[in-house]
Amino acid sequence: MSEANGLLRAARERTPSRRAPGEHMSRAELADAVCAWLWETTDVRYELDGHYIAKLERGAVRWPGAAYRSGLRYVLDVASDNELGFYPPGRVAAFELDLTTSSAAGIDDELIDAGDESVALLALAEESNVGDLTVEQLHADIQRIALNYLKVPTKPLFLRSRAIRDRAFRLLAGRQAPNQTRDLYAAAGWALTLLGWMSVDLGRPDIAESHNRTAWACAEAADHDELRAWVRATQHTAALWQDDFGRAADYAQAGLLHATGSSRLFLISALAVDQARAGHLRVARETLHQAKNTSSAQADFELGGLFLCTPERAEGIWSDVHLALGEAQHTLDHADHSIKLFEAEPHARRNVGSERMARLQQVKAHLELGHPDAAAEALSPVLTTPAEYRVRPLIHRISEVAALARSDRYADTPETRLLHESIREFTKRPRRRRRTKVSH
């Protein structure tokens, strides 16, 4: 018999019930909360129930599907699967249901299409090509994607972004009031910018540029400055991950002409990274000084999540600049402060992608300062990143850590050999799991 999962039960029993003050959440309530959150974030219906939660707590299932692990982490407010007692097995046993083979398996696209069709019918219900509720729905969908990126599996969010793009352009083919036309172009532009950013994270910055060019045309048509700024930020990011630091800097400078909110803090900080990596150290220091004196105040309109530069996100970028400038202690100071700020936020509001990158800055700084034990400790939380969130930039940066650990300075120490082995295990291709058919 499998060992009981006390960690999951403990997390549930310290979560307040919605029914009565002082009572803990029941298994059924936990299942309902997870299903509600997954529907809200992915527009896919899942069938988790209290009986399955009981199986998880008994240890009969040790590694539920990616969507359910995401929902449980969110509802129970934990950062990693390990905190809930979930560990990936070498294979899926016959009695362990892989929840990716639930009744929703194979119909994700149809579910998304059906939701899109229902939302599209708002236009008919309002007896015009497009009405306020239609536009509001488009922007609400975009905000939901931005807030939940890298917290739920990427594919449903990518498909949702593409569907929003297509729906907005279908509506633009009709007739509407000028202000509604601008709003539709803005919705299409944000959806395209999401597609561009995701394409970078999925290892195709070249494809991202196609989305970004059309996003810029939409931002111009909408006359939307914050959209212009974040399109330029996404173009900068695509160029950066192609090691084209000069073009990345050009995009960052162009974006600063339009930035009015936290995009300004992101762009000027990113510009300092570009300049430092291109070897323009003096001007990079000047830009970094400006960045540290730039307000983190938000504009009247901020999507949040992916399209929000918080102080902790900025500190992580500054640590990257200092590393490129060869200032390991300053790198560590800013990375430490970034992580401290991230950890002070509820997990639901944290930009987990930026947090992981800041932790890797900690690791690099510790290695540069000759602290391999501290580097291994800082790396540990990153190594718990679920496979579905191991985006290409994360793998690239962690490979840089491996290269640094293999340098002559550390090659023969037990600490760095262990560090390197941990990274090798993390970056190897995930083992394909055998799916178990479920009979109904």
PDB file of N, CA and C in Angstrom, residues 140-206:
ATOM      1  N   ALA A 140     -11.010  41.220 -20.438  1.00  0.00           N
ATOM      2  CA  ALA A 140     -10.983  40.403 -19.225  1.00  0.00           C
ATOM      3  C   ALA A 140     -10.229  39.102 -19.481  1.00  0.00           C
ATOM      4  N   ASP A 141     -10.432  38.507 -20.651  1.00  0.00           N
ATOM      5  CA  ASP A 141      -9.715  37.280 -21.001  1.00  0.00           C
ATOM      6  C   ASP A 141      -8.209  37.524 -21.077  1.00  0.00           C
ATOM      7  N   ILE A 142      -7.821  38.645 -21.663  1.00  0.00           N
ATOM      8  CA  ILE A 142      -6.400  38.973 -21.792  1.00  0.00           C
ATOM      9  C   ILE A 142      -5.768  39.147 -20.415  1.00  0.00           C
ATOM     10  N   GLN A 143      -6.444  39.873 -19.535  1.00  0.00           N
ATOM     11  CA  GLN A 143      -5.900  40.090 -18.201  1.00  0.00           C
ATOM     12  C   GLN A 143      -5.751  38.785 -17.441  1.00  0.00           C
ATOM     13  N   ARG A 144      -6.706  37.890 -17.592  1.00  0.00           N
ATOM     14  CA  ARG A 144      -6.659  36.598 -16.905  1.00  0.00           C
ATOM     15  C   ARG A 144      -5.448  35.789 -17.372  1.00  0.00           C
ATOM     16  N   ILE A 145      -5.165  35.827 -18.665  1.00  0.00           N
ATOM     17  CA  ILE A 145      -4.003  35.108 -19.198  1.00  0.00           C
ATOM     18  C   ILE A 145      -2.713  35.702 -18.650  1.00  0.00           C
ATOM     19  N   ALA A 146      -2.609  37.035 -18.662  1.00  0.00           N
ATOM     20  CA  ALA A 146      -1.387  37.690 -18.184  1.00  0.00           C
ATOM     21  C   ALA A 146      -1.122  37.372 -16.714  1.00  0.00           C
ATOM     22  N   LEU A 147      -2.174  37.310 -15.913  1.00  0.00           N
ATOM     23  CA  LEU A 147      -2.015  37.068 -14.482  1.00  0.00           C
ATOM     24  C   LEU A 147      -1.652  35.619 -14.171  1.00  0.00           C
ATOM     25  N   ASN A 148      -2.050  34.695 -15.040  1.00  0.00           N
ATOM     26  CA  ASN A 148      -1.873  33.275 -14.733  1.00  0.00           C
ATOM     27  C   ASN A 148      -0.777  32.604 -15.540  1.00  0.00           C
ATOM     28  N   TYR A 149      -0.052  33.379 -16.336  1.00  0.00           N
ATOM     29  CA  TYR A 149       1.020  32.786 -17.140  1.00  0.00           C
ATOM     30  C   TYR A 149       2.095  32.199 -16.234  1.00  0.00           C
ATOM     31  N   LEU A 150       2.537  31.005 -16.571  1.00  0.00           N
ATOM     32  CA  LEU A 150       3.519  30.212 -15.830  1.00  0.00           C
ATOM     33  C   LEU A 150       2.989  29.717 -14.474  1.00  0.00           C
ATOM     34  N   LYS A 151       1.672  29.855 -14.262  1.00  0.00           N
ATOM     35  CA  LYS A 151       1.054  29.275 -13.076  1.00  0.00           C
ATOM     36  C   LYS A 151       0.100  28.144 -13.448  1.00  0.00           C
ATOM     37  N   VAL A 152      -0.305  28.123 -14.693  1.00  0.00           N
ATOM     38  CA  VAL A 152      -1.083  27.014 -15.235  1.00  0.00           C
ATOM     39  C   VAL A 152      -0.396  26.582 -16.522  1.00  0.00           C
ATOM     40  N   PRO A 153      -0.670  25.371 -17.022  1.00  0.00           N
ATOM     41  CA  PRO A 153      -0.016  24.918 -18.248  1.00  0.00           C
ATOM     42  C   PRO A 153      -0.147  25.927 -19.383  1.00  0.00           C
ATOM     43  N   THR A 154       0.915  26.061 -20.176  1.00  0.00           N
ATOM     44  CA  THR A 154       1.015  27.118 -21.175  1.00  0.00           C
ATOM     45  C   THR A 154       0.086  26.905 -22.362  1.00  0.00           C
ATOM     46  N   LYS A 155      -0.098  25.658 -22.796  1.00  0.00           N
ATOM     47  CA  LYS A 155      -0.840  25.433 -24.041  1.00  0.00           C
ATOM     48  C   LYS A 155      -2.243  26.028 -24.025  1.00  0.00           C
ATOM     49  N   PRO A 156      -3.061  25.802 -22.970  1.00  0.00           N
ATOM     50  CA  PRO A 156      -4.396  26.422 -22.999  1.00  0.00           C
ATOM     51  C   PRO A 156      -4.338  27.944 -23.065  1.00  0.00           C
ATOM     52  N   LEU A 157      -3.350  28.563 -22.399  1.00  0.00           N
ATOM     53  CA  LEU A 157      -3.239  30.020 -22.430  1.00  0.00           C
ATOM     54  C   LEU A 157      -2.817  30.500 -23.814  1.00  0.00           C
ATOM     55  N   PHE A 158      -1.928  29.758 -24.461  1.00  0.00           N
ATOM     56  CA  PHE A 158      -1.507  30.108 -25.824  1.00  0.00           C
ATOM     57  C   PHE A 158      -2.705  30.036 -26.771  1.00  0.00           C
ATOM     58  N   LEU A 159      -3.496  28.964 -26.649  1.00  0.00           N
ATOM     59  CA  LEU A 159      -4.666  28.811 -27.514  1.00  0.00           C
ATOM     60  C   LEU A 159      -5.697  29.895 -27.247  1.00  0.00           C
ATOM     61  N   ARG A 160      -5.863  30.266 -25.974  1.00  0.00           N
ATOM     62  CA  ARG A 160      -6.791  31.353 -25.649  1.00  0.00           C
ATOM     63  C   ARG A 160      -6.331  32.671 -26.270  1.00  0.00           C
ATOM     64  N   SER A 161      -5.034  32.951 -26.194  1.00  0.00           N
ATOM     65  CA  SER A 161      -4.503  34.196 -26.768  1.00  0.00           C
ATOM     66  C   SER A 161      -4.751  34.241 -28.270  1.00  0.00           C
ATOM     67  N   ARG A 162      -4.519  33.125 -28.927  1.00  0.00           N
ATOM     68  CA  ARG A 162      -4.742  33.074 -30.378  1.00  0.00           C
ATOM     69  C   ARG A 162      -6.224  33.269 -30.699  1.00  0.00           C
ATOM     70  N   ALA A 163      -7.101  32.665 -29.891  1.00  0.00           N
ATOM     71  CA  ALA A 163      -8.538  32.803 -30.120  1.00  0.00           C
ATOM     72  C   ALA A 163      -8.989  34.248 -29.939  1.00  0.00           C
ATOM     73  N   ILE A 164      -8.448  34.935 -28.940  1.00  0.00           N
ATOM     74  CA  ILE A 164      -8.797  36.344 -28.721  1.00  0.00           C
ATOM     75  C   ILE A 164      -8.336  37.186 -29.900  1.00  0.00           C
ATOM     76  N   ARG A 165      -7.107  36.924 -30.363  1.00  0.00           N
ATOM     77  CA  ARG A 165      -6.606  37.641 -31.545  1.00  0.00           C
ATOM     78  C   ARG A 165      -7.564  37.484 -32.715  1.00  0.00           C
ATOM     79  N   ASP A 166      -7.954  36.242 -33.000  1.00  0.00           N
ATOM     80  CA  ASP A 166      -8.799  35.971 -34.160  1.00  0.00           C
ATOM     81  C   ASP A 166     -10.180  36.592 -33.993  1.00  0.00           C
ATOM     82  N   ARG A 167     -10.744  36.507 -32.769  1.00  0.00           N
ATOM     83  CA  ARG A 167     -12.069  37.067 -32.529  1.00  0.00           C
ATOM     84  C   ARG A 167     -12.065  38.581 -32.716  1.00  0.00           C
ATOM     85  N   ALA A 168     -11.021  39.237 -32.220  1.00  0.00           N
ATOM     86  CA  ALA A 168     -10.940  40.690 -32.355  1.00  0.00           C
ATOM     87  C   ALA A 168     -10.872  41.099 -33.821  1.00  0.00           C
ATOM     88  N   PHE A 169     -10.099  40.372 -34.618  1.00  0.00           N
ATOM     89  CA  PHE A 169      -9.999  40.731 -36.029  1.00  0.00           C
ATOM     90  C   PHE A 169     -11.288  40.418 -36.792  1.00  0.00           C
ATOM     91  N   ARG A 170     -12.006  39.363 -36.386  1.00  0.00           N
ATOM     92  CA  ARG A 170     -13.297  39.103 -37.022  1.00  0.00           C
ATOM     93  C   ARG A 170     -14.264  40.255 -36.768  1.00  0.00           C
ATOM     94  N   LEU A 171     -14.275  40.755 -35.551  1.00  0.00           N
ATOM     95  CA  LEU A 171     -15.156  41.873 -35.222  1.00  0.00           C
ATOM     96  C   LEU A 171     -14.729  43.147 -35.940  1.00  0.00           C
ATOM     97  N   LEU A 172     -13.431  43.335 -36.095  1.00  0.00           N
ATOM     98  CA  LEU A 172     -12.944  44.529 -36.795  1.00  0.00           C
ATOM     99  C   LEU A 172     -13.364  44.537 -38.253  1.00  0.00           C
ATOM    100  N   ALA A 173     -13.677  43.366 -38.792  1.00  0.00           N
ATOM    101  CA  ALA A 173     -14.116  43.304 -40.190  1.00  0.00           C
ATOM    102  C   ALA A 173     -15.509  43.887 -40.370  1.00  0.00           C
ATOM    103  N   GLY A 174     -16.248  44.088 -39.284  1.00  0.00           N
ATOM    104  CA  GLY A 174     -17.576  44.688 -39.350  1.00  0.00           C
ATOM    105  C   GLY A 174     -17.504  46.190 -39.128  1.00  0.00           C
ATOM    106  N   ARG A 175     -18.621  46.738 -38.705  1.00  0.00           N
ATOM    107  CA  ARG A 175     -18.689  48.186 -38.468  1.00  0.00           C
ATOM    108  C   ARG A 175     -18.982  48.423 -36.998  1.00  0.00           C
ATOM    109  N   GLN A 176     -18.304  49.411 -36.437  1.00  0.00           N
ATOM    110  CA  GLN A 176     -18.530  49.779 -35.041  1.00  0.00           C
ATOM    111  C   GLN A 176     -18.132  51.238 -34.835  1.00  0.00           C
ATOM    112  N   ALA A 177     -18.472  51.757 -33.670  1.00  0.00           N
ATOM    113  CA  ALA A 177     -18.112  53.130 -33.344  1.00  0.00           C
ATOM    114  C   ALA A 177     -16.593  53.268 -33.258  1.00  0.00           C
ATOM    115  N   PRO A 178     -16.042  54.444 -33.534  1.00  0.00           N
ATOM    116  CA  PRO A 178     -14.587  54.624 -33.529  1.00  0.00           C
ATOM    117  C   PRO A 178     -13.921  54.211 -32.220  1.00  0.00           C
ATOM    118  N   ASN A 179     -14.550  54.511 -31.077  1.00  0.00           N
ATOM    119  CA  ASN A 179     -13.925  54.130 -29.805  1.00  0.00           C
ATOM    120  C   ASN A 179     -13.899  52.612 -29.641  1.00  0.00           C
ATOM    121  N   GLN A 180     -14.913  51.925 -30.166  1.00  0.00           N
ATOM    122  CA  GLN A 180     -14.922  50.463 -30.107  1.00  0.00           C
ATOM    123  C   GLN A 180     -13.878  49.864 -31.046  1.00  0.00           C
ATOM    124  N   THR A 181     -13.656  50.512 -32.164  1.00  0.00           N
ATOM    125  CA  THR A 181     -12.605  50.059 -33.078  1.00  0.00           C
ATOM    126  C   THR A 181     -11.251  50.124 -32.391  1.00  0.00           C
ATOM    127  N   ARG A 182     -10.990  51.223 -31.708  1.00  0.00           N
ATOM    128  CA  ARG A 182      -9.715  51.353 -30.981  1.00  0.00           C
ATOM    129  C   ARG A 182      -9.582  50.261 -29.918  1.00  0.00           C
ATOM    130  N   ASP A 183     -10.686  50.006 -29.193  1.00  0.00           N
ATOM    131  CA  ASP A 183     -10.641  48.973 -28.148  1.00  0.00           C
ATOM    132  C   ASP A 183     -10.383  47.586 -28.733  1.00  0.00           C
ATOM    133  N   LEU A 184     -10.960  47.323 -29.897  1.00  0.00           N
ATOM    134  CA  LEU A 184     -10.728  46.027 -30.538  1.00  0.00           C
ATOM    135  C   LEU A 184      -9.285  45.896 -31.018  1.00  0.00           C
ATOM    136  N   TYR A 185      -8.735  46.967 -31.569  1.00  0.00           N
ATOM    137  CA  TYR A 185      -7.321  46.922 -31.961  1.00  0.00           C
ATOM    138  C   TYR A 185      -6.430  46.721 -30.731  1.00  0.00           C
ATOM    139  N   ALA A 186      -6.803  47.346 -29.615  1.00  0.00           N
ATOM    140  CA  ALA A 186      -6.016  47.161 -28.390  1.00  0.00           C
ATOM    141  C   ALA A 186      -6.082  45.708 -27.928  1.00  0.00           C
ATOM    142  N   ALA A 187      -7.281  45.107 -27.953  1.00  0.00           N
ATOM    143  CA  ALA A 187      -7.418  43.710 -27.544  1.00  0.00           C
ATOM    144  C   ALA A 187      -6.592  42.791 -28.443  1.00  0.00           C
ATOM    145  N   ALA A 188      -6.664  43.017 -29.750  1.00  0.00           N
ATOM    146  CA  ALA A 188      -5.870  42.211 -30.678  1.00  0.00           C
ATOM    147  C   ALA A 188      -4.382  42.406 -30.413  1.00  0.00           C
ATOM    148  N   GLY A 189      -3.981  43.652 -30.137  1.00  0.00           N
ATOM    149  CA  GLY A 189      -2.563  43.938 -29.878  1.00  0.00           C
ATOM    150  C   GLY A 189      -2.048  43.264 -28.626  1.00  0.00           C
ATOM    151  N   TRP A 190      -2.842  43.286 -27.550  1.00  0.00           N
ATOM    152  CA  TRP A 190      -2.422  42.605 -26.314  1.00  0.00           C
ATOM    153  C   TRP A 190      -2.336  41.096 -26.529  1.00  0.00           C
ATOM    154  N   ALA A 191      -3.309  40.533 -27.263  1.00  0.00           N
ATOM    155  CA  ALA A 191      -3.272  39.093 -27.528  1.00  0.00           C
ATOM    156  C   ALA A 191      -2.038  38.722 -28.341  1.00  0.00           C
ATOM    157  N   LEU A 192      -1.697  39.526 -29.332  1.00  0.00           N
ATOM    158  CA  LEU A 192      -0.508  39.274 -30.144  1.00  0.00           C
ATOM    159  C   LEU A 192       0.771  39.417 -29.313  1.00  0.00           C
ATOM    160  N   THR A 193       0.770  40.371 -28.392  1.00  0.00           N
ATOM    161  CA  THR A 193       1.942  40.544 -27.529  1.00  0.00           C
ATOM    162  C   THR A 193       2.121  39.343 -26.608  1.00  0.00           C
ATOM    163  N   LEU A 194       1.012  38.816 -26.095  1.00  0.00           N
ATOM    164  CA  LEU A 194       1.080  37.575 -25.320  1.00  0.00           C
ATOM    165  C   LEU A 194       1.656  36.438 -26.155  1.00  0.00           C
ATOM    166  N   LEU A 195       1.184  36.303 -27.393  1.00  0.00           N
ATOM    167  CA  LEU A 195       1.693  35.250 -28.271  1.00  0.00           C
ATOM    168  C   LEU A 195       3.183  35.428 -28.524  1.00  0.00           C
ATOM    169  N   GLY A 196       3.619  36.692 -28.675  1.00  0.00           N
ATOM    170  CA  GLY A 196       5.035  36.947 -28.885  1.00  0.00           C
ATOM    171  C   GLY A 196       5.874  36.554 -27.689  1.00  0.00           C
ATOM    172  N   TRP A 197       5.430  36.940 -26.492  1.00  0.00           N
ATOM    173  CA  TRP A 197       6.192  36.619 -25.274  1.00  0.00           C
ATOM    174  C   TRP A 197       6.252  35.104 -25.059  1.00  0.00           C
ATOM    175  N   MET A 198       5.120  34.433 -25.240  1.00  0.00           N
ATOM    176  CA  MET A 198       5.095  32.986 -25.067  1.00  0.00           C
ATOM    177  C   MET A 198       6.004  32.298 -26.088  1.00  0.00           C
ATOM    178  N   SER A 199       6.035  32.817 -27.300  1.00  0.00           N
ATOM    179  CA  SER A 199       6.886  32.215 -28.329  1.00  0.00           C
ATOM    180  C   SER A 199       8.360  32.308 -27.948  1.00  0.00           C
ATOM    181  N   VAL A 200       8.749  33.423 -27.332  1.00  0.00           N
ATOM    182  CA  VAL A 200      10.127  33.537 -26.835  1.00  0.00           C
ATOM    183  C   VAL A 200      10.385  32.471 -25.782  1.00  0.00           C
ATOM    184  N   ASP A 201       9.468  32.348 -24.828  1.00  0.00           N
ATOM    185  CA  ASP A 201       9.649  31.387 -23.744  1.00  0.00           C
ATOM    186  C   ASP A 201       9.648  29.946 -24.251  1.00  0.00           C
ATOM    187  N   LEU A 202       8.968  29.706 -25.350  1.00  0.00           N
ATOM    188  CA  LEU A 202       8.921  28.357 -25.917  1.00  0.00           C
ATOM    189  C   LEU A 202      10.075  28.100 -26.880  1.00  0.00           C
ATOM    190  N   GLY A 203      11.023  29.036 -26.937  1.00  0.00           N
ATOM    191  CA  GLY A 203      12.241  28.811 -27.707  1.00  0.00           C
ATOM    192  C   GLY A 203      12.195  29.267 -29.148  1.00  0.00           C
ATOM    193  N   ARG A 204      11.184  30.088 -29.530  1.00  0.00           N
ATOM    194  CA  ARG A 204      11.096  30.560 -30.907  1.00  0.00           C
ATOM    195  C   ARG A 204      10.995  32.084 -30.964  1.00  0.00           C
ATOM    196  N   PRO A 205      12.072  32.790 -30.586  1.00  0.00           N
ATOM    197  CA  PRO A 205      12.038  34.252 -30.688  1.00  0.00           C
ATOM    198  C   PRO A 205      11.865  34.739 -32.114  1.00  0.00           C
ATOM    199  N   ASP A 206      12.252  33.934 -33.097  1.00  0.00           N
ATOM    200  CA  ASP A 206      12.063  34.327 -34.495  1.00  0.00           C
ATOM    201  C   ASP A 206      10.576  34.413 -34.838  1.00  0.00           C
TER     202      ASP A 206
END
